[in-house]
Each structure stands twice: as C-alpha cells, then as structure tokens.
CSV table of C-alpha atoms and ligand atoms in Angstrom, one decimal:
chain,number,residue,atom,x,y,z
A,1445,MET,CA,11.7,-22.5,-8.9
A,1446,VAL,CA,10.3,-20.2,-11.4
A,1447,ASN,CA,9.3,-21.5,-14.8
A,1448,LEU,CA,7.5,-20.0,-17.7
A,1449,ARG,CA,4.1,-20.9,-16.3
A,1450,SER,CA,4.7,-18.6,-13.4
A,1451,SER,CA,2.9,-15.4,-14.0
A,1452,SER,CA,4.9,-12.5,-15.3
A,1453,ARG,CA,3.9,-10.5,-12.3
A,1454,ASP,CA,5.5,-13.0,-9.9
A,1455,VAL,CA,8.6,-13.3,-12.0
A,1456,TRP,CA,9.0,-9.6,-12.0
A,1457,ARG,CA,8.3,-9.3,-8.3
A,1458,ALA,CA,11.1,-11.7,-7.5
A,1459,ALA,CA,13.4,-9.8,-9.9
A,1460,LEU,CA,12.4,-6.6,-8.1
A,1461,GLY,CA,13.4,-8.3,-4.9
A,1462,GLU,CA,16.8,-9.0,-6.3
A,1463,LEU,CA,17.2,-5.5,-7.7
A,1464,GLU,CA,16.2,-3.9,-4.5
A,1465,LEU,CA,19.2,-5.5,-2.8
A,1466,GLN,CA,21.6,-4.3,-5.5
A,1467,LEU,CA,20.5,-0.8,-6.5
A,1468,PRO,CA,20.8,2.3,-4.5
A,1469,ARG,CA,17.4,3.0,-2.9
A,1470,PRO,CA,16.7,6.3,-4.6
A,1471,ALA,CA,17.2,4.7,-8.0
A,1472,PHE,CA,15.0,1.8,-7.1
A,1473,GLU,CA,12.2,3.9,-5.8
A,1474,THR,CA,12.3,6.4,-8.6
A,1475,TRP,CA,12.5,4.0,-11.6
A,1476,LEU,CA,11.4,0.6,-10.6
A,1477,LYS,CA,8.7,1.0,-8.0
A,1478,LYS,CA,5.8,1.6,-10.3
A,1479,THR,CA,6.7,-1.1,-12.8
A,1480,GLU,CA,4.9,-4.4,-13.4
A,1481,GLY,CA,5.7,-7.7,-15.1
A,1482,VAL,CA,3.4,-7.7,-18.1
A,1483,SER,CA,4.0,-10.8,-20.1
A,1484,HIS,CA,6.6,-13.2,-21.3
A,1485,ASP,CA,7.2,-15.8,-23.9
A,1486,GLU,CA,10.1,-18.1,-24.5
A,1487,HIS,CA,12.4,-15.3,-25.5
A,1488,HIS,CA,11.0,-12.1,-24.2
A,1489,PHE,CA,10.0,-10.6,-20.9
A,1490,VAL,CA,8.0,-7.4,-21.0
A,1491,VAL,CA,8.0,-4.9,-18.2
A,1492,GLY,CA,5.3,-2.2,-18.0
A,1493,VAL,CA,6.6,1.2,-17.1
A,1494,PRO,CA,4.6,4.4,-16.3
A,1495,THR,CA,6.2,6.8,-18.8
A,1496,ALA,CA,8.2,6.8,-22.0
A,1497,PHE,CA,10.8,8.8,-20.2
A,1498,ALA,CA,11.2,6.0,-17.7
A,1499,VAL,CA,11.4,3.5,-20.5
A,1500,ALA,CA,14.3,5.4,-22.0
A,1501,TRP,CA,16.0,5.7,-18.7
A,1502,LEU,CA,15.7,2.1,-17.8
A,1503,GLU,CA,17.0,1.0,-21.2
A,1504,ARG,CA,20.0,3.2,-21.0
A,1505,ARG,CA,20.9,3.1,-17.4
A,1506,MET,CA,19.6,-0.1,-15.8
A,1507,TYR,CA,19.3,-2.6,-18.5
A,1508,GLN,CA,22.3,-4.8,-17.4
A,1509,ALA,CA,21.1,-5.1,-13.8
A,1510,ILE,CA,17.5,-5.8,-14.8
A,1511,HIS,CA,18.4,-8.3,-17.5
A,1512,LYS,CA,20.6,-10.2,-15.1
A,1513,ALA,CA,17.9,-10.2,-12.4
A,1514,VAL,CA,15.2,-11.4,-14.7
A,1515,GLU,CA,17.3,-14.2,-16.1
A,1516,LYS,CA,18.3,-15.3,-12.7
A,1517,VAL,CA,14.8,-15.6,-11.5
A,1518,ALA,CA,13.4,-17.1,-14.7
A,1519,GLN,CA,16.5,-19.3,-15.1
A,1520,ARG,CA,16.7,-18.9,-18.8
A,1521,SER,CA,18.0,-16.4,-21.2
A,1522,LEU,CA,15.4,-13.7,-22.0
A,1523,ASP,CA,15.4,-10.4,-23.8
A,1524,VAL,CA,13.9,-7.8,-21.6
A,1525,GLN,CA,11.7,-5.1,-23.1
A,1526,PHE,CA,10.1,-2.1,-21.6
A,1527,GLN,CA,6.7,-0.7,-22.5
A,1528,VAL,CA,4.7,2.3,-21.4
A,1529,ALA,CA,1.8,1.2,-19.3
A,1530,GLY,CA,-1.5,1.0,-21.2
A,1531,GLU,CA,0.3,0.1,-24.4
A,1532,TYR,CA,1.1,-3.5,-23.6
A,1533,SER,CA,1.2,-5.6,-26.7
A,1534,ILE,CA,2.9,-8.9,-26.5
A,1535,GLY,CA,0.0,-11.3,-26.4
A,1536,ALA,CA,2.0,-14.4,-25.6
A,1537,GLY,CA,-1.0,-16.4,-24.4
A,1538,ALA,CA,-3.8,-16.1,-21.9
A,1539,ASP,CA,-1.7,-17.7,-19.2
A,1540,LEU,CA,0.9,-15.1,-19.5
A,1541,GLN,CA,-1.4,-12.1,-19.7
A,1542,GLU,CA,-2.9,-13.2,-16.4
A,1543,GLY,CA,0.1,-11.9,-14.7
A,1544,TYR,CA,-0.8,-8.3,-15.2
A,1545,ASP,CA,-3.4,-7.2,-12.6
A,1546,PRO,CA,-2.9,-3.6,-11.6
A,1547,GLU,CA,-6.2,-3.4,-9.8
A,1548,PRO,CA,-7.9,-5.9,-7.6
A,1549,ARG,CA,-10.1,-8.1,-9.6
A,1550,THR,CA,-13.7,-7.5,-9.3
A,1551,SER,CA,-15.3,-10.4,-11.0
A,1552,ASP,CA,-17.8,-12.0,-8.6
A,1553,THR,CA,-20.8,-10.7,-10.3
A,1554,PRO,CA,-21.1,-9.7,-13.9
A,1555,GLU,CA,-20.7,-6.1,-14.8
A,1556,GLN,CA,-23.9,-4.4,-15.7
A,1557,THR,CA,-24.0,-1.3,-17.7
A,1558,SER,CA,-27.1,0.8,-17.5
A,1559,ARG,CA,-28.5,2.5,-20.6
A,1560,PHE,CA,-26.7,5.7,-20.0
A,1561,GLY,CA,-23.4,4.2,-19.5
A,1562,LEU,CA,-23.1,3.8,-15.7
A,1563,THR,CA,-21.2,0.7,-14.8
A,1564,ARG,CA,-22.5,-1.2,-11.9
A,1565,GLN,CA,-19.4,-2.4,-10.2
A,1566,ALA,CA,-19.0,-6.0,-9.1
A,1567,PHE,CA,-17.5,-6.8,-5.7
A,1568,ASN,CA,-14.0,-7.8,-5.1
A,1569,SER,CA,-14.0,-11.5,-4.1
A,1570,LYS,CA,-11.1,-10.9,-1.6
A,1571,TYR,CA,-13.1,-8.3,0.4
A,1572,THR,CA,-15.5,-10.3,2.6
A,1573,PHE,CA,-16.4,-10.3,6.2
A,1574,ASN,CA,-14.6,-13.6,6.6
A,1575,SER,CA,-11.3,-12.3,5.4
A,1576,PHE,CA,-11.6,-9.2,7.7
A,1577,VAL,CA,-9.6,-9.5,10.9
A,1578,VAL,CA,-11.4,-7.9,13.8
A,1579,GLY,CA,-9.6,-6.1,16.6
A,1580,ALA,CA,-10.4,-3.3,19.0
A,1581,CYS,CA,-9.4,-0.8,16.3
A,1582,ASN,CA,-12.2,-1.8,13.9
A,1583,GLN,CA,-14.7,-3.7,16.1
A,1584,LEU,CA,-17.5,-1.1,15.9
A,1585,ALA,CA,-17.1,-0.5,12.2
A,1586,TYR,CA,-17.1,-4.2,11.5
A,1587,SER,CA,-20.2,-4.9,13.7
A,1588,ALA,CA,-22.1,-2.0,12.2
A,1589,ALA,CA,-21.2,-3.1,8.7
A,1590,GLN,CA,-22.5,-6.6,9.5
A,1591,ALA,CA,-25.7,-5.3,11.0
A,1592,VAL,CA,-26.3,-3.2,7.8
A,1593,ALA,CA,-25.6,-6.2,5.6
A,1594,ASP,CA,-28.0,-8.3,7.6
A,1595,SER,CA,-30.8,-5.8,7.5
A,1596,PRO,CA,-30.3,-3.0,5.1
A,1597,GLY,CA,-32.3,0.1,5.8
A,1598,GLY,CA,-32.6,-1.0,9.4
A,1599,ALA,CA,-31.1,0.5,12.5
A,1600,TYR,CA,-28.0,2.2,11.1
A,1601,ASN,CA,-29.0,4.4,8.2
A,1602,PRO,CA,-26.9,6.0,7.0
A,1603,LEU,CA,-23.8,4.2,8.2
A,1604,PHE,CA,-20.8,6.5,8.0
A,1605,LEU,CA,-17.3,4.9,8.3
A,1606,TYR,CA,-14.2,6.9,8.5
A,1607,SER,CA,-10.5,6.2,8.9
A,1608,GLY,CA,-7.0,7.0,7.5
A,1609,VAL,CA,-6.0,5.2,4.3
A,1610,GLY,CA,-5.6,1.5,4.0
A,1611,LEU,CA,-7.5,0.6,7.1
A,1612,GLY,CA,-10.4,-1.4,5.6
A,1613,LYS,CA,-13.2,1.0,4.6
A,1614,THR,CA,-13.4,-0.2,1.0
A,1615,HIS,CA,-13.1,-3.8,2.2
A,1616,LEU,CA,-16.1,-3.4,4.4
A,1617,LEU,CA,-18.2,-1.8,1.7
A,1618,HIS,CA,-17.5,-4.7,-0.6
A,1619,ALA,CA,-18.2,-7.1,2.2
A,1620,ILE,CA,-21.7,-5.5,2.6
A,1621,GLY,CA,-22.2,-5.6,-1.1
A,1622,HIS,CA,-21.4,-9.4,-1.3
A,1623,ILE,CA,-24.0,-10.2,1.3
A,1624,CYS,CA,-26.7,-8.0,-0.2
A,1625,ALA,CA,-26.0,-9.2,-3.7
A,1626,SER,CA,-26.2,-12.9,-2.6
A,1627,ARG,CA,-29.7,-12.2,-1.4
A,1628,GLY,CA,-30.6,-10.7,-4.7
A,1629,GLN,CA,-30.7,-7.1,-3.5
A,1630,SER,CA,-29.3,-4.5,-5.7
A,1631,ALA,CA,-26.2,-3.0,-4.1
A,1632,LEU,CA,-24.3,-0.4,-5.9
A,1633,TYR,CA,-20.7,0.5,-5.0
A,1634,VAL,CA,-19.6,3.8,-6.3
A,1635,THR,CA,-16.7,6.1,-5.5
A,1636,SER,CA,-17.5,9.7,-5.1
A,1637,GLU,CA,-15.4,10.4,-8.1
A,1638,GLN,CA,-17.4,8.0,-10.2
A,1639,PHE,CA,-20.6,9.5,-8.8
A,1640,THR,CA,-19.4,13.0,-9.8
A,1641,ASN,CA,-18.5,11.9,-13.3
A,1642,HIS,CA,-21.8,10.2,-13.8
A,1643,PHE,CA,-23.6,13.3,-12.5
A,1644,VAL,CA,-21.7,15.7,-14.6
A,1645,SER,CA,-22.2,13.7,-17.8
A,1646,ALA,CA,-25.9,13.4,-16.9
A,1647,ILE,CA,-26.2,17.1,-16.8
A,1648,LYS,CA,-24.3,17.6,-19.9
A,1649,ASN,CA,-26.4,15.0,-21.8
A,1650,ARG,CA,-29.6,16.2,-20.2
A,1651,THR,CA,-30.2,12.8,-18.7
A,1652,THR,CA,-30.6,13.8,-15.1
A,1653,GLU,CA,-33.9,12.0,-14.9
A,1654,ASP,CA,-32.3,8.8,-15.9
A,1655,PHE,CA,-29.6,9.4,-13.5
A,1656,ARG,CA,-32.0,9.8,-10.6
A,1657,ASN,CA,-34.0,6.8,-11.6
A,1658,HIS,CA,-30.8,4.7,-11.8
A,1659,TYR,CA,-29.8,5.5,-8.2
A,1660,ARG,CA,-33.4,5.5,-6.9
A,1661,ASN,CA,-33.7,1.9,-7.9
A,1662,VAL,CA,-30.8,0.8,-5.8
A,1663,GLN,CA,-31.5,-0.9,-2.5
A,1664,VAL,CA,-28.1,-0.4,-1.0
A,1665,LEU,CA,-25.8,2.5,-2.0
A,1666,LEU,CA,-22.2,2.1,-1.0
A,1667,MET,CA,-20.5,5.4,-1.5
A,1668,ASP,CA,-16.7,5.4,-1.1
A,1669,ASP,CA,-14.4,8.3,-0.2
A,1670,VAL,CA,-17.1,11.0,0.1
A,1671,GLN,CA,-14.4,13.6,0.9
A,1672,PHE,CA,-13.8,13.9,-2.8
A,1673,LEU,CA,-17.2,15.4,-3.2
A,1674,SER,CA,-16.2,18.4,-1.2
A,1675,GLY,CA,-16.4,21.7,-3.0
A,1676,LYS,CA,-18.3,20.5,-6.0
A,1677,GLU,CA,-21.6,22.2,-5.3
A,1678,GLN,CA,-23.7,21.0,-8.1
A,1679,THR,CA,-22.6,17.4,-7.4
A,1680,HIS,CA,-23.5,17.9,-3.8
A,1681,GLU,CA,-26.9,18.9,-4.8
A,1682,GLY,CA,-27.1,15.7,-6.9
A,1683,PHE,CA,-25.9,13.6,-4.0
A,1684,PHE,CA,-28.2,15.3,-1.5
A,1685,HIS,CA,-31.2,14.5,-3.6
A,1686,THR,CA,-30.1,11.0,-4.3
A,1687,PHE,CA,-29.4,10.5,-0.6
A,1688,ASN,CA,-32.8,11.8,0.4
A,1689,ASP,CA,-34.6,9.7,-2.3
A,1690,LEU,CA,-33.0,6.6,-0.9
A,1691,HIS,CA,-33.2,7.4,2.7
A,1692,THR,CA,-36.9,8.4,2.7
A,1693,SER,CA,-37.8,5.2,0.9
A,1694,GLY,CA,-36.0,3.1,3.5
A,1695,ARG,CA,-33.0,2.2,1.3
A,1696,GLN,CA,-29.6,1.8,2.9
A,1697,VAL,CA,-26.8,4.2,2.4
A,1698,VAL,CA,-23.2,3.5,3.5
A,1699,ILE,CA,-20.7,6.3,3.2
A,1700,THR,CA,-16.9,6.2,3.8
A,1701,SER,CA,-14.6,9.1,4.3
A,1702,ASP,CA,-11.1,9.9,5.4
A,1703,ARG,CA,-12.5,12.1,8.2
A,1704,PRO,CA,-15.6,12.5,10.3
A,1705,PRO,CA,-18.6,14.4,8.9
A,1706,SER,CA,-17.8,17.3,11.3
A,1707,ALA,CA,-14.4,17.7,9.6
A,1708,LEU,CA,-15.7,17.6,6.0
A,1709,ALA,CA,-15.0,21.3,5.7
A,1710,LEU,CA,-16.7,22.1,2.5
A,1711,LEU,CA,-19.7,19.9,3.0
A,1712,GLN,CA,-23.0,21.8,3.3
A,1713,ASP,CA,-24.5,21.8,6.7
A,1714,ARG,CA,-27.7,20.1,5.8
A,1715,MET,CA,-25.7,17.2,4.3
A,1716,ARG,CA,-23.5,16.9,7.3
A,1717,SER,CA,-26.5,16.7,9.6
A,1718,ARG,CA,-28.0,14.0,7.4
A,1719,PHE,CA,-24.9,11.9,7.8
A,1720,GLU,CA,-25.2,12.3,11.6
A,1721,TRP,CA,-28.7,10.8,11.6
A,1722,GLY,CA,-27.3,7.3,11.5
A,1723,LEU,CA,-24.2,5.7,13.0
A,1724,ILE,CA,-20.7,7.1,12.7
A,1725,ALA,CA,-17.9,4.6,13.3
A,1726,ASP,CA,-14.2,5.1,12.9
A,1727,ILE,CA,-11.4,2.6,12.3
A,1728,GLU,CA,-8.2,3.2,14.2
A,1729,PRO,CA,-4.8,1.9,13.1
A,1730,PRO,CA,-4.4,-1.7,14.3
A,1731,SER,CA,-2.5,-2.6,17.4
A,1732,LEU,CA,0.6,-4.8,17.2
A,1733,GLU,CA,-1.5,-7.9,18.1
A,1734,THR,CA,-4.1,-7.1,15.4
A,1735,ARG,CA,-1.3,-6.5,12.9
A,1736,MET,CA,0.1,-9.9,13.7
A,1737,ALA,CA,-3.3,-11.5,13.4
A,1738,ILE,CA,-3.8,-9.8,10.0
A,1739,LEU,CA,-0.4,-11.1,8.8
A,1740,GLU,CA,-1.1,-14.6,10.0
A,1741,SER,CA,-4.5,-14.6,8.3
A,1742,LYS,CA,-3.0,-13.3,5.0
A,1743,ALA,CA,-0.2,-15.8,5.2
A,1744,GLU,CA,-2.7,-18.5,5.7
A,1745,GLN,CA,-4.7,-17.3,2.7
A,1746,LEU,CA,-1.5,-17.5,0.7
A,1747,ASN,CA,-0.9,-21.0,2.0
A,1748,ILE,CA,2.4,-20.0,3.5
A,1749,ALA,CA,3.9,-21.2,6.8
A,1750,MET,CA,5.7,-18.2,8.2
A,1751,ASP,CA,7.8,-18.0,11.3
A,1752,ASP,CA,6.2,-16.1,14.2
A,1753,GLY,CA,9.4,-14.1,14.6
A,1754,ILE,CA,9.2,-12.9,11.0
A,1755,ILE,CA,5.5,-12.1,11.4
A,1756,GLU,CA,6.4,-10.0,14.5
A,1757,LEU,CA,9.2,-8.3,12.7
A,1758,ILE,CA,7.0,-7.2,9.9
A,1759,ALA,CA,4.2,-6.2,12.3
A,1760,LYS,CA,6.6,-4.1,14.3
A,1761,ARG,CA,8.1,-2.4,11.3
A,1762,VAL,CA,5.0,-1.6,9.3
A,1763,GLN,CA,2.7,0.1,11.6
A,1764,LYS,CA,0.0,2.4,10.4
A,1765,ASN,CA,-1.6,0.9,7.4
A,1766,VAL,CA,-3.0,-2.5,6.6
A,1767,ARG,CA,-2.4,-2.0,2.9
A,1768,GLU,CA,1.3,-1.5,3.5
A,1769,LEU,CA,1.3,-4.5,5.8
A,1770,GLU,CA,-0.2,-6.7,3.1
A,1771,GLY,CA,2.2,-5.3,0.5
A,1772,SER,CA,5.2,-6.1,2.6
A,1773,LEU,CA,4.0,-9.6,3.2
A,1774,ASN,CA,3.4,-10.1,-0.5
A,1775,ARG,CA,6.8,-8.8,-1.4
A,1776,ILE,CA,8.5,-11.1,1.1
A,1777,VAL,CA,6.5,-14.2,0.1
A,1778,ALA,CA,7.1,-13.6,-3.6
A,1779,TYR,CA,10.8,-13.3,-3.0
A,1780,MET,CA,10.9,-16.4,-0.8
A,1781,GLN,CA,8.9,-18.5,-3.2
A,1782,LEU,CA,10.5,-17.5,-6.4
A,1783,MET,CA,14.0,-17.4,-5.2
A,1784,ASN,CA,13.3,-20.7,-3.5
A,1785,VAL,CA,15.0,-19.5,-0.3
A,1786,ASP,CA,14.0,-19.5,3.3
A,1787,ILE,CA,13.1,-16.1,4.5
A,1788,THR,CA,15.6,-14.7,7.0
A,1789,TYR,CA,15.6,-11.8,9.3
A,1790,GLU,CA,18.1,-10.0,7.2
A,1791,SER,CA,16.3,-10.3,3.9
A,1792,THR,CA,13.0,-9.4,5.6
A,1793,MET,CA,14.6,-6.3,7.0
A,1794,ARG,CA,16.0,-5.3,3.7
A,1795,ILE,CA,12.8,-5.8,1.8
A,1796,LEU,CA,10.9,-3.9,4.5
A,1797,ASP,CA,13.3,-1.1,4.3
A,1798,ALA,CA,12.3,-0.4,0.8
A,1799,VAL,CA,8.6,-0.7,1.5
A,1800,VAL,CA,8.2,1.4,4.6
A,1801,SER,CA,6.5,4.5,3.5
A,1802,GLU,CA,8.6,7.5,2.4
A,1803,SER,CA,6.5,9.8,4.5
A,1804,ALA,CA,7.9,8.1,7.6
A,1805,ARG,CA,11.4,8.6,6.3
A,1806,THR,CA,11.1,12.3,5.5
A,1807,GLU,CA,10.2,13.2,9.0
A,1808,VAL,CA,13.5,11.7,10.3
A,1809,ASN,CA,16.4,14.1,10.5
A,1810,PRO,CA,20.1,13.5,11.1
A,1811,ASP,CA,20.0,14.7,14.7
A,1812,CYS,CA,17.3,12.3,15.5
A,1813,ILE,CA,19.4,9.4,14.2
A,1814,ILE,CA,22.5,10.5,16.1
A,1815,GLU,CA,20.5,10.9,19.3
A,1816,ARG,CA,18.9,7.4,18.9
A,1817,VAL,CA,22.3,5.8,18.3
A,1818,ALA,CA,23.8,7.5,21.3
A,1819,SER,CA,20.9,6.6,23.6
A,1820,HIS,CA,20.9,3.0,22.3
A,1821,TYR,CA,24.6,2.6,23.2
A,1822,GLU,CA,24.1,4.7,26.3
A,1823,PHE,CA,26.6,7.4,25.4
A,1824,ASN,CA,25.8,11.0,25.1
A,1825,VAL,CA,25.9,12.7,21.7
A,1826,ALA,CA,29.2,14.5,22.5
A,1827,THR,CA,30.9,11.2,23.0
A,1828,LEU,CA,29.7,10.1,19.6
A,1829,GLU,CA,31.0,13.2,18.0
A,1830,GLY,CA,34.2,13.3,20.0
A,1831,ARG,CA,37.6,11.7,19.6
A,1832,ARG,CA,37.5,8.7,22.0
A,1833,ARG,CA,37.9,5.4,20.3
A,1834,THR,CA,37.1,2.5,22.6
A,1835,LYS,CA,35.8,-0.4,20.5
A,1836,LYS,CA,32.2,0.3,21.6
A,1837,ILE,CA,32.3,4.0,20.9
A,1838,ALA,CA,33.9,3.4,17.5
A,1839,GLN,CA,31.2,0.9,16.6
A,1840,ALA,CA,28.4,3.2,17.7
A,1841,ARG,CA,29.9,6.0,15.6
A,1842,GLN,CA,30.1,3.7,12.6
A,1843,VAL,CA,26.4,2.7,13.1
A,1844,ALA,CA,25.5,6.3,13.0
A,1845,MET,CA,27.5,6.8,9.8
A,1846,TYR,CA,25.8,3.7,8.3
A,1847,LEU,CA,22.3,4.9,9.1
A,1848,LEU,CA,22.9,8.5,8.0
A,1849,ILE,CA,24.2,7.3,4.7
A,1850,TYR,CA,21.9,4.4,4.0
A,1851,GLU,CA,18.7,5.8,5.5
A,1852,LEU,CA,19.0,9.5,4.8
A,1853,GLU,CA,21.2,9.3,1.8
A,1854,MET,CA,23.5,11.9,3.1
A,1855,SER,CA,26.9,12.3,1.5
A,1856,PRO,CA,30.0,11.1,3.4
A,1857,THR,CA,31.3,14.6,3.6
A,1858,GLN,CA,28.1,15.8,5.2
A,1859,VAL,CA,28.1,12.9,7.6
A,1860,GLY,CA,31.7,13.6,8.5
A,1861,ARG,CA,30.9,17.2,9.3
A,1862,LEU,CA,28.0,16.2,11.5
A,1863,LEU,CA,30.1,13.7,13.4
A,1864,GLY,CA,32.7,15.9,14.8
A,1865,GLY,CA,34.5,16.9,11.6
A,1866,ARG,CA,35.7,13.5,10.3
A,1867,ASP,CA,36.9,13.2,6.7
A,1868,HIS,CA,34.8,11.5,4.1
A,1869,ALA,CA,37.1,8.5,3.8
A,1870,THR,CA,36.7,7.7,7.4
A,1871,VAL,CA,32.9,7.8,7.0
A,1872,ILE,CA,32.9,5.6,3.9
A,1873,HIS,CA,35.1,3.1,5.7
A,1874,GLY,CA,32.9,3.1,8.9
A,1875,ALA,CA,29.6,2.8,7.1
A,1876,GLY,CA,31.0,0.1,4.8
A,1877,LYS,CA,32.3,-1.8,7.8
A,1878,ILE,CA,28.8,-2.0,9.3
A,1879,ASN,CA,27.2,-2.8,6.0
A,1880,GLY,CA,29.6,-5.8,5.7
A,1881,GLU,CA,29.3,-7.0,9.3
A,1882,ILE,CA,25.6,-6.7,9.7
A,1883,ASN,CA,25.1,-10.0,7.9
A,1884,GLU,CA,27.3,-12.0,10.2
A,1885,ASP,CA,27.1,-10.2,13.5
A,1886,ARG,CA,23.8,-11.1,15.2
A,1887,GLN,CA,24.2,-8.6,18.0
A,1888,LEU,CA,25.0,-5.8,15.6
A,1889,ARG,CA,22.0,-6.7,13.5
A,1890,GLN,CA,19.8,-6.5,16.5
A,1891,ASP,CA,21.2,-3.2,17.6
A,1892,VAL,CA,20.7,-1.7,14.2
A,1893,LEU,CA,17.1,-3.1,14.0
A,1894,ALA,CA,16.3,-1.7,17.4
A,1895,ILE,CA,17.6,1.7,16.5
A,1896,LYS,CA,15.7,1.8,13.2
A,1897,GLU,CA,12.5,0.7,15.0
A,1898,ALA,CA,12.9,3.6,17.4
A,1899,ILE,CA,13.7,6.0,14.7
A,1900,PHE,CA,10.9,5.1,12.3
A,1901,SER,CA,8.1,4.4,14.6
B,2958,ADP,P1,-9.3,2.0,2.8
B,2958,ADP,O1,-10.4,1.9,1.9
B,2958,ADP,O2,-9.6,2.3,4.2
B,2958,ADP,O3,-8.2,2.9,2.3
B,2958,ADP,P2,-8.9,-0.8,2.1
B,2958,ADP,O4,-10.3,-1.3,2.4
B,2958,ADP,O5,-8.6,-0.6,0.7
B,2958,ADP,O6,-8.6,0.5,2.9
B,2958,ADP,O7,-7.9,-1.8,2.7
B,2958,ADP,C1,-6.5,-1.9,2.3
B,2958,ADP,C2,-6.1,-3.3,2.3
B,2958,ADP,O8,-6.0,-3.8,3.6
B,2958,ADP,C3,-7.1,-4.2,1.6
B,2958,ADP,O9,-6.4,-5.2,0.8
B,2958,ADP,C4,-7.9,-4.9,2.7
B,2958,ADP,O10,-8.3,-6.2,2.4
B,2958,ADP,C5,-6.8,-4.9,3.8
B,2958,ADP,N1,-7.4,-4.8,5.1
B,2958,ADP,C6,-7.7,-3.7,5.8
B,2958,ADP,N2,-8.2,-3.9,7.0
B,2958,ADP,C7,-8.2,-5.3,7.2
B,2958,ADP,C8,-8.5,-6.2,8.2
B,2958,ADP,N3,-9.0,-5.7,9.4
B,2958,ADP,N4,-8.4,-7.5,8.0
B,2958,ADP,C9,-7.9,-7.9,6.8
B,2958,ADP,N5,-7.5,-7.2,5.8
B,2958,ADP,C10,-7.7,-5.8,5.9
B,2959,MG,MG1,-10.7,2.9,0.1
C-alpha cells in the first residue's frame, strides 16, 4: 500500500485512477488530465495544475472528491493544495520532489553548455536499442539506425526516418546517440525547434561563425522533427549549410520527420534532394502482435506480471500509437499497485476508456453507434428504434442508450429522440440499468466491449 515514501507522482496517479471512475469524463478530461502530483509531506499534498483558472476551479468545484481520493490512496489525512505548474514550492525533501518528472529524464551524460549557450542534450536512458521492440512495422528503421550507430558516416548518410507520432523516432535517435557517445564520439541531439532558436539567436548576436563551428565539430547530428523547419527560410539556409558541412566531411546526419521528404511542402528542393541521397525509412503503426510484444516488454521492465488476457485487451483497444500504449499500461499498473488490487477486465476497460485518444472519439457519430449495436445483436436499425420489446431487443436498445450517453455524452432527450421518440426518463433508466449490470453480467460486458472495439477501431 502507499506510504509517504511513495513518490507524489505515483500517489497522484492512483488518485486519478479513483477520480476517473467517479467523475463525469468531460470534467475529468478538462480539469484533471494535465495535472501532476508534485510533492507531499506529513500534512500536505501538492498538485500541479496548468493554469490559475484551473486551480480556482478545482478548489471550488472538485475539492471534496479530490481530497477524498488522495486520502484514500495515501491512507492518512492530508490537506490538498493546488499550484500552478512552474511555481511549485513545497520543498518537502528530495525524496518527495523526485515525484515530479514531467519530461523523460535525460541524465546519462552530463549536460554540456557551449560558450554561446547551446545545450548539448544528454540521451534518455530509457531509449536504447535493447528496449526497442522490433516488428515488421519498424524493422527497416531499426536496422538502419543500428547500422548508422555501428558506423556513422557509412552507408546510410543521411538517414531519414519518418512516421506518425509516438512510433519510436525519437527513441531511435537517442539509441544511436547512446552508442556513439559510448565510443566517445560527439553526437548531438537537437529538435528542429531548438536548432531554429539557436540559429536565430546566433544571427541576432552576430555569432553565426560560432554557431557553424559548434555544429561542424559534431560527429553525429541527430535532428528531430524536421517538419518544424518548414517555412523558415533563413533557418533553412542555416540547416542547409550545416548539413553540407557535415555531410561533405563524412559526418553522419540522422533526420526524423512526420512525413517523407517528398511531402515536406515548404522545404526547398535542393534540401529535399539532399535528404534523398541516403536512406529513407518509415515506421508503420504496430500490428496487434507487436503491440502485445511491446506491452509485455514494458511490463517486464516495470517488473509486473500481467495476465495475457489483459495485455491483449489493452493492445486491442489502443491501436495506433506506442506512446498511448505505454501511457495506458502505466496508468493501469499505477492503479493496480497503489490500490493494492488485482487488475480486472472491468477496471482495465474503464481506465482505457479515459485514455483512448479523443480524436478517435470525435469521429464517432450517433448513427454509427446505433448501427454497430444493431449489427452486433443481429437486428436492423428499425427494430432498435421500434416498439417491440422482447428481452433481447430491449437490452440491445439499452446498450445503445448507454453508449450514446457515456461515450458521446449526449443528453437523454437527444438519445430518446434518436431511438424512436422515447422519453428521457426511459433513456436514463435504460442506460443506468446497463451501467449497473455491466459489472456482474459477463456476457453483457463482452457484448459492450466488442461493440466498443468495433466502433473505436
Ligand atoms: P516519436 O518520436 O515517433 O513521436 P517516440 O520515440 O517518442 O515517438 O516514442 C513514444 C514512446 O513509445 C516512447 O516512450 C518510446 O520508448 C516508445 N516506443 C515507440 N516505439 C517503440 C518500440 N518499438 N519498442 C518499445 N518502445 C517503443
Ligand atoms: Mg519524437
């Protein structure tokens, strides 16, 4: 169980798990999603909140629920305080402060600051080749990254990696950086935004020569998210020269982007063709098997024995993005450990509901839900909207009510209108009945899960 030595972040995560089950989803998403456990001492627990407005709102409207959840998790009476992020102040001891870690730690190699203020970033110790799970979706990118790490400036120069978000590009850049740094080669990881800022300030301070020298001395340049350079012409020029300097002297350049060079609309042609000199590799979203392998590997890293069925459930529900996959697992594990409970299908489902990206939700419309429910129960839509009331039809109808209310947050009146003109009391009763029975009725739970999977995938 949780004690005061647990990090504030873990305590807060578990409290969020509790709150997620209690609060309406919109309220949870709006006010609690971007919060962090910051610190605690014997009597206080401090929560970091993005804005002063959110602090006021949480204090006024949600204090009771939050207070209760924190005390339940911490198993002691605590006064909860909210603070705007960036103004954290309670220094209740190093152990407690450790809890706040908004960014992955990058502490493997000491930070070096060059004389004109560029920070040479260290590499994240979590992002190594060993911890990268390989599947068909990322095989080429992985092998190319390894080849580059083994012999920088060799066959694949530049290496250009592209994929959607959260699929491992940054991870691979850091993995290359680790290997090079361990050989004593200077590898520099820089986001294109950082590069832009450095460049702009070099121009402003008339230190462009220093700027060039700084980059010219690098053996491996790891440039992340190059799409953000688009449109900044002067910065392009800076990058073009930097790139040429490095490339012509046989240094390695690795570039990532959210799209292939051909689709970087604002990129100058000469730059685009330079990128195409080397190897271009994309990373696809992982297949179900790879998602399961990733979850197993992450669970192992966390030292958690997790049921195969739960792993499969998460992998099926969270589909497109490894970052979301990892986030879901972390939420579930934190909940499980801190509440000292076994994780069940229901709690997994509920936690996942809150995590699955909003973008997936917004594409779902009421008709799509009604059609899915009808086809799952093998009725047509007219039957669902009609008056017949066999037990099976009535249940299917109530499942539709439940999903429309809980997933789309429609009002009971709207739902009633959609489902053949039923009044709102009938809808509230129907949705409530499913909400109550879903915990006990295994078949019902499987039905609802299958429908949700079909809707949200
Ligand atoms: P991107 O830069 O493409 O947006 P990241 O490299 O930041 O994605 O990856 C997001 C998260 O997913 C990171 O925590 C990373 O470690 C993890 N991740 C991505 N792909 C894999 C993989 N194949 N194996 C293990 N972890 C992965
Ligand atoms: Mg990235």
